[in-house]
Amino acid sequence: MNATLPSHANGAGLGLLSQAAEPTASVHITGLQLGYRGRPVLQGLDWQMHPGQVIGLLGRNGAGKTTLLEALLGLRDVQAGTVRLFGQPATRLDDAARARIGYVPQASDLFEDLRADELLAYFRSFYPRWNGAKVEALMQRWAVPRDVEIGRMSGGQQQRLSIIRALAHEPDLLVLDEPVASLDPLARRDFLRELVEQVLDRGTTVVFSTHILSDLERVAFNVAFLQSGRIGLQAPLDELIDETRLVTGPEPLLATLQGVEVLARRDGRRLLRHVDERSLPPGLVAQRASLEDLFEALT
């Protein structure tokens, strides 16, 4: 797991190191509520993210992942609660704070009548920290055409260009909503490697939603599960996998378990955290939980 990372890199370590330099959370959400047509989507959601964290946001279709990311960026009016980015209200960021944010939406928001070079030149004028060398390297490596109107590009080419635009100004907060949905496996791997380098080099805070669990296992230091309008659990992914066991057996035996954290329960099954397998009574079987097991249980 996290095979693309150096052995010393982990979510907790990077977070603690970065917090020592910058104690203010990059993102601080408190009591967030938002719904549509009388249907609640986010219900009293609390969430914090710190510099140097990579957080994979997981949730079922319709759980509100896109809504949460857009509210986080101040793109949606909320009904209650607060969202602060770099200590400022998300809906009233000053220009300096806005220049610290990169965003790749789920649906392309590129100007389809422009060519890639024209689009990048337009956005470069807004960002004093624009890294032209990075842009040139990524444009060549990811084979994004410069002389084709964006509207005539393939979905994968548009997604690559959107990612380049988001990375070009070396943001301190990078928000990605299904950023690799249109990319082939090799392109996804290359993008994820770039993402990790961004975090290791700059201590960037990254949050991204994806339905491709193998991508999370490759780069996410932390995972957050969105369920019933709240972040039900956030934890370093490696720790969560190491500490969680799927225990099966007769229901009367499972009902006797004490002193463990029950993440989910079904008839004949328990997803348990911090369980000592040696203390389990005969008749119960424990096995290492997979990310798929966690997703099924916690979303």
Short mmCIF file of C-alpha atoms in Angstrom, two decimals:
data_model
loop_
_atom_site.label_atom_id
_atom_site.label_comp_id
_atom_site.label_asym_id
_atom_site.label_seq_id
_atom_site.Cartn_x
_atom_site.Cartn_y
_atom_site.Cartn_z
CA MET A 1 0.00 0.00 0.00
CA ASN A 2 1.23 3.55 -0.78
CA ALA A 3 3.91 1.96 -2.93
CA THR A 4 4.69 5.27 -4.64
CA LEU A 5 5.70 6.94 -1.37
CA PRO A 6 9.00 6.97 0.50
CA SER A 7 8.94 4.68 3.52
CA HIS A 8 8.94 7.62 5.96
CA ALA A 9 5.93 9.32 4.39
CA ASN A 10 2.60 8.87 6.13
CA GLY A 11 -0.46 10.94 6.80
CA ALA A 12 0.09 11.51 10.47
CA GLY A 13 3.76 12.40 10.10
CA LEU A 14 3.30 14.92 7.31
CA GLY A 15 0.33 16.45 9.07
CA LEU A 16 2.20 16.90 12.36
CA LEU A 17 5.27 18.35 10.72
CA SER A 18 3.22 20.83 8.73
CA GLN A 19 1.05 21.77 11.67
CA ALA A 20 4.14 22.67 13.65
CA ALA A 21 4.99 25.24 10.98
CA GLU A 22 1.40 26.34 10.37
CA PRO A 23 -1.01 25.54 13.23
CA THR A 24 -4.05 26.93 11.41
CA ALA A 25 -6.06 24.23 9.65
CA SER A 26 -6.24 24.62 5.90
CA VAL A 27 -9.94 23.69 6.10
CA HIS A 28 -12.16 24.00 9.16
CA ILE A 29 -15.83 23.07 8.78
CA THR A 30 -18.25 23.24 11.70
CA GLY A 31 -21.92 22.25 11.83
CA LEU A 32 -22.41 22.34 8.06
CA GLN A 33 -26.00 21.85 6.91
CA LEU A 34 -27.23 21.86 3.33
CA GLY A 35 -30.17 20.26 1.56
CA TYR A 36 -32.27 20.35 -1.58
CA ARG A 37 -36.07 20.62 -1.83
CA GLY A 38 -36.52 19.65 1.77
CA ARG A 39 -34.13 16.68 1.55
CA PRO A 40 -31.09 16.98 3.86
CA VAL A 41 -27.73 16.22 2.27
CA LEU A 42 -25.17 17.49 4.78
CA GLN A 43 -26.32 17.34 8.38
CA GLY A 44 -24.22 19.06 11.02
CA LEU A 45 -20.98 18.03 9.35
CA ASP A 46 -17.68 18.79 11.10
CA TRP A 47 -14.34 18.35 9.32
CA GLN A 48 -10.77 19.59 9.54
CA MET A 49 -7.84 19.23 7.15
CA HIS A 50 -4.27 20.23 7.83
CA PRO A 51 -1.23 21.02 5.68
CA GLY A 52 0.45 17.94 4.27
CA GLN A 53 -2.62 15.71 4.42
CA VAL A 54 -3.93 13.76 1.44
CA ILE A 55 -7.52 12.76 2.15
CA GLY A 56 -9.58 10.46 -0.01
CA LEU A 57 -13.29 11.24 0.35
CA LEU A 58 -15.47 8.16 0.03
CA GLY A 59 -19.24 7.91 -0.18
CA ARG A 60 -21.99 6.19 -2.12
CA ASN A 61 -23.48 7.82 -5.22
CA GLY A 62 -25.77 10.60 -4.05
CA ALA A 63 -24.17 10.81 -0.60
CA GLY A 64 -23.22 14.45 -1.21
CA LYS A 65 -19.49 14.33 -2.01
CA THR A 66 -19.68 16.95 -4.78
CA THR A 67 -22.01 19.09 -2.67
CA LEU A 68 -19.55 18.94 0.22
CA LEU A 69 -16.55 19.87 -1.94
CA GLU A 70 -18.44 22.77 -3.54
CA ALA A 71 -19.60 24.02 -0.13
CA LEU A 72 -16.03 23.71 1.11
CA LEU A 73 -14.93 26.07 -1.68
CA GLY A 74 -17.74 28.56 -1.06
CA LEU A 75 -19.47 27.64 -4.33
CA ARG A 76 -22.74 26.72 -2.61
CA ASP A 77 -24.78 28.66 -0.08
CA VAL A 78 -25.13 26.68 3.13
CA GLN A 79 -28.14 26.68 5.42
CA ALA A 80 -26.16 26.51 8.66
CA GLY A 81 -22.61 26.11 9.87
CA THR A 82 -19.28 27.66 8.93
CA VAL A 83 -16.53 26.88 6.43
CA ARG A 84 -13.14 28.52 6.84
CA LEU A 85 -10.16 28.20 4.50
CA PHE A 86 -6.80 29.39 5.81
CA GLY A 87 -8.72 31.03 8.65
CA GLN A 88 -11.04 33.03 6.35
CA PRO A 89 -14.75 32.47 5.58
CA ALA A 90 -14.94 30.40 2.39
CA THR A 91 -17.46 32.80 0.82
CA ARG A 92 -15.36 35.91 1.58
CA LEU A 93 -11.80 34.93 0.71
CA ASP A 94 -9.36 37.67 -0.17
CA ASP A 95 -7.39 37.46 -3.41
CA ALA A 96 -4.30 36.08 -1.69
CA ALA A 97 -6.27 33.17 -0.20
CA ARG A 98 -8.02 32.43 -3.52
CA ALA A 99 -4.63 32.22 -5.21
CA ARG A 100 -3.69 29.40 -2.79
CA ILE A 101 -6.49 27.09 -4.01
CA GLY A 102 -6.59 24.65 -6.93
CA TYR A 103 -9.80 22.93 -8.01
CA VAL A 104 -10.66 20.23 -10.54
CA PRO A 105 -14.46 19.84 -10.79
CA GLN A 106 -16.21 16.65 -11.80
CA ALA A 107 -17.63 18.27 -14.95
CA SER A 108 -15.26 20.24 -17.16
CA ASP A 109 -15.47 24.00 -16.71
CA LEU A 110 -12.91 24.85 -19.40
CA PHE A 111 -13.59 27.48 -22.07
CA GLU A 112 -14.28 25.20 -25.02
CA ASP A 113 -13.66 27.81 -27.72
CA LEU A 114 -10.09 28.43 -26.55
CA ARG A 115 -6.99 26.40 -27.27
CA ALA A 116 -4.90 25.05 -24.39
CA ASP A 117 -2.19 27.71 -24.64
CA GLU A 118 -4.81 30.48 -24.70
CA LEU A 119 -6.57 29.05 -21.64
CA LEU A 120 -3.36 28.71 -19.64
CA ALA A 121 -2.22 32.22 -20.60
CA TYR A 122 -5.57 33.58 -19.39
CA PHE A 123 -5.32 31.88 -16.00
CA ARG A 124 -1.64 32.70 -15.60
CA SER A 125 -2.58 36.37 -15.27
CA PHE A 126 -4.45 35.64 -12.01
CA TYR A 127 -1.70 33.74 -10.18
CA PRO A 128 1.60 35.32 -9.12
CA ARG A 129 3.01 31.90 -8.23
CA TRP A 130 2.45 30.34 -11.67
CA ASN A 131 5.07 27.66 -12.45
CA GLY A 132 5.59 27.83 -16.20
CA ALA A 133 8.23 25.10 -16.18
CA LYS A 134 5.82 22.66 -14.50
CA VAL A 135 3.12 23.51 -17.03
CA GLU A 136 5.45 22.89 -19.97
CA ALA A 137 6.66 19.59 -18.53
CA LEU A 138 3.14 18.30 -17.86
CA MET A 139 1.82 19.45 -21.24
CA GLN A 140 4.54 17.43 -22.96
CA ARG A 141 4.42 14.42 -20.66
CA TRP A 142 0.64 14.14 -20.83
CA ALA A 143 0.47 14.88 -24.57
CA VAL A 144 -2.11 17.67 -24.33
CA PRO A 145 -2.55 19.26 -27.79
CA ARG A 146 -1.93 23.00 -27.93
CA ASP A 147 -3.49 23.82 -31.32
CA VAL A 148 -6.88 22.14 -30.88
CA GLU A 149 -9.94 23.88 -29.50
CA ILE A 150 -10.72 22.50 -26.06
CA GLY A 151 -14.26 21.57 -27.09
CA ARG A 152 -12.80 19.22 -29.72
CA MET A 153 -10.48 17.43 -27.30
CA SER A 154 -11.26 13.99 -25.89
CA GLY A 155 -12.58 13.71 -22.35
CA GLY A 156 -9.20 12.46 -21.13
CA GLN A 157 -7.34 15.36 -22.75
CA GLN A 158 -9.72 17.87 -21.20
CA GLN A 159 -9.27 16.26 -17.80
CA ARG A 160 -5.48 16.38 -18.12
CA LEU A 161 -5.66 20.07 -19.05
CA SER A 162 -7.95 20.80 -16.10
CA ILE A 163 -5.47 19.09 -13.77
CA ILE A 164 -2.54 21.04 -15.24
CA ARG A 165 -4.43 24.29 -14.71
CA ALA A 166 -5.08 23.34 -11.07
CA LEU A 167 -1.45 22.39 -10.38
CA ALA A 168 0.18 25.25 -12.30
CA HIS A 169 0.14 27.82 -9.49
CA GLU A 170 1.35 25.35 -6.84
CA PRO A 171 -1.70 25.64 -4.58
CA ASP A 172 -1.65 25.09 -0.83
CA LEU A 173 -5.13 23.50 -1.00
CA LEU A 174 -6.02 21.19 -3.88
CA VAL A 175 -9.64 20.01 -4.21
CA LEU A 176 -10.30 17.27 -6.77
CA ASP A 177 -13.75 15.88 -7.56
CA GLU A 178 -13.35 12.55 -9.41
CA PRO A 179 -10.18 13.85 -11.07
CA VAL A 180 -9.19 10.67 -12.91
CA ALA A 181 -12.55 9.36 -14.14
CA SER A 182 -11.63 9.89 -17.83
CA LEU A 183 -8.00 8.82 -17.62
CA ASP A 184 -6.58 5.43 -18.57
CA PRO A 185 -4.66 3.43 -15.91
CA LEU A 186 -1.21 4.67 -16.99
CA ALA A 187 -2.34 8.30 -17.04
CA ARG A 188 -3.97 7.85 -13.61
CA ARG A 189 -0.75 6.45 -12.18
CA ASP A 190 1.29 9.34 -13.57
CA PHE A 191 -1.16 11.90 -12.21
CA LEU A 192 -1.18 10.29 -8.77
CA ARG A 193 2.62 10.33 -8.71
CA GLU A 194 2.52 14.06 -9.50
CA LEU A 195 0.00 14.53 -6.71
CA VAL A 196 2.23 12.84 -4.14
CA GLU A 197 5.23 14.93 -5.23
CA GLN A 198 3.15 18.09 -4.77
CA VAL A 199 2.40 17.08 -1.19
CA LEU A 200 5.92 15.99 -0.30
CA ASP A 201 7.54 19.06 -1.88
CA ARG A 202 5.13 21.73 -0.65
CA GLY A 203 3.02 20.30 2.18
CA THR A 204 -0.12 20.85 0.11
CA THR A 205 -3.47 19.84 1.58
CA VAL A 206 -5.22 17.56 -0.91
CA VAL A 207 -8.78 16.24 -0.77
CA PHE A 208 -10.15 14.17 -3.61
CA SER A 209 -13.19 12.05 -4.21
CA THR A 210 -12.96 8.94 -6.33
CA HIS A 211 -14.84 5.71 -6.89
CA ILE A 212 -11.61 3.91 -7.89
CA LEU A 213 -10.51 2.37 -4.60
CA SER A 214 -7.16 1.19 -5.96
CA ASP A 215 -6.20 4.83 -6.54
CA LEU A 216 -6.91 5.59 -2.90
CA GLU A 217 -4.72 2.71 -1.80
CA ARG A 218 -1.90 4.12 -3.93
CA VAL A 219 -1.83 7.71 -2.63
CA ALA A 220 -4.33 8.50 0.12
CA PHE A 221 -2.63 8.95 3.47
CA ASN A 222 -6.06 9.40 5.06
CA VAL A 223 -9.58 8.36 4.14
CA ALA A 224 -12.82 10.06 5.16
CA PHE A 225 -16.18 8.29 4.90
CA LEU A 226 -19.27 10.39 4.16
CA GLN A 227 -22.41 8.74 5.51
CA SER A 228 -25.81 10.18 6.43
CA GLY A 229 -24.61 13.72 5.84
CA ARG A 230 -21.60 13.53 8.15
CA ILE A 231 -17.98 12.43 8.13
CA GLY A 232 -18.50 9.17 9.99
CA LEU A 233 -14.81 8.33 10.26
CA GLN A 234 -11.50 9.77 9.14
CA ALA A 235 -8.24 7.95 9.76
CA PRO A 236 -4.87 7.18 8.19
CA LEU A 237 -5.58 4.46 5.65
CA ASP A 238 -2.70 2.15 6.59
CA GLU A 239 -3.59 2.34 10.26
CA LEU A 240 -7.25 1.68 9.56
CA ILE A 241 -6.46 -1.40 7.48
CA ASP A 242 -3.97 -2.70 10.07
CA GLU A 243 -6.33 -2.16 13.00
CA THR A 244 -9.59 -3.44 11.49
CA ARG A 245 -10.77 -7.03 11.31
CA LEU A 246 -13.83 -8.65 9.79
CA VAL A 247 -15.04 -11.13 12.42
CA THR A 248 -17.60 -13.78 11.53
CA GLY A 249 -19.34 -16.46 13.51
CA PRO A 250 -22.51 -17.32 15.40
CA GLU A 251 -24.48 -14.24 16.39
CA PRO A 252 -24.70 -15.21 20.12
CA LEU A 253 -20.89 -15.30 20.28
CA LEU A 254 -20.52 -12.00 18.41
CA ALA A 255 -22.95 -10.39 20.86
CA THR A 256 -20.61 -11.19 23.77
CA LEU A 257 -17.69 -9.11 22.39
CA GLN A 258 -16.75 -6.19 24.62
CA GLY A 259 -14.08 -3.51 24.70
CA VAL A 260 -13.79 -3.18 20.92
CA GLU A 261 -14.86 -0.46 18.48
CA VAL A 262 -17.67 -1.77 16.30
CA LEU A 263 -17.60 -0.03 12.93
CA ALA A 264 -20.45 -2.04 11.46
CA ARG A 265 -22.59 -5.00 12.38
CA ARG A 266 -24.65 -7.49 10.43
CA ASP A 267 -26.09 -10.82 11.35
CA GLY A 268 -23.11 -13.13 11.72
CA ARG A 269 -20.54 -10.42 10.97
CA ARG A 270 -18.82 -7.56 12.77
CA LEU A 271 -16.32 -5.04 11.43
CA LEU A 272 -14.17 -4.33 14.48
CA ARG A 273 -11.35 -1.92 15.18
CA HIS A 274 -8.72 -2.39 17.88
CA VAL A 275 -9.63 -6.02 18.45
CA ASP A 276 -7.17 -8.49 20.02
CA GLU A 277 -7.63 -11.60 17.91
CA ARG A 278 -6.12 -13.74 20.68
CA SER A 279 -8.99 -12.78 22.98
CA LEU A 280 -11.72 -13.93 20.61
CA PRO A 281 -13.71 -16.94 21.84
CA PRO A 282 -13.49 -20.20 19.87
CA GLY A 283 -15.97 -20.23 17.04
CA LEU A 284 -15.22 -16.72 15.80
CA VAL A 285 -12.97 -16.17 12.78
CA ALA A 286 -11.09 -12.89 12.17
CA GLN A 287 -9.59 -11.75 8.89
CA ARG A 288 -7.93 -8.56 7.76
CA ALA A 289 -10.49 -6.07 6.43
CA SER A 290 -10.04 -4.67 2.93
CA LEU A 291 -10.79 -1.15 1.77
CA GLU A 292 -13.82 -2.61 0.00
CA ASP A 293 -15.04 -4.00 3.34
CA LEU A 294 -14.61 -0.58 4.94
CA PHE A 295 -16.37 1.18 2.08
CA GLU A 296 -19.34 -1.19 2.24
CA ALA A 297 -19.65 -0.82 6.00
CA LEU A 298 -18.99 2.89 6.47
CA THR A 299 -20.78 4.53 3.53
#
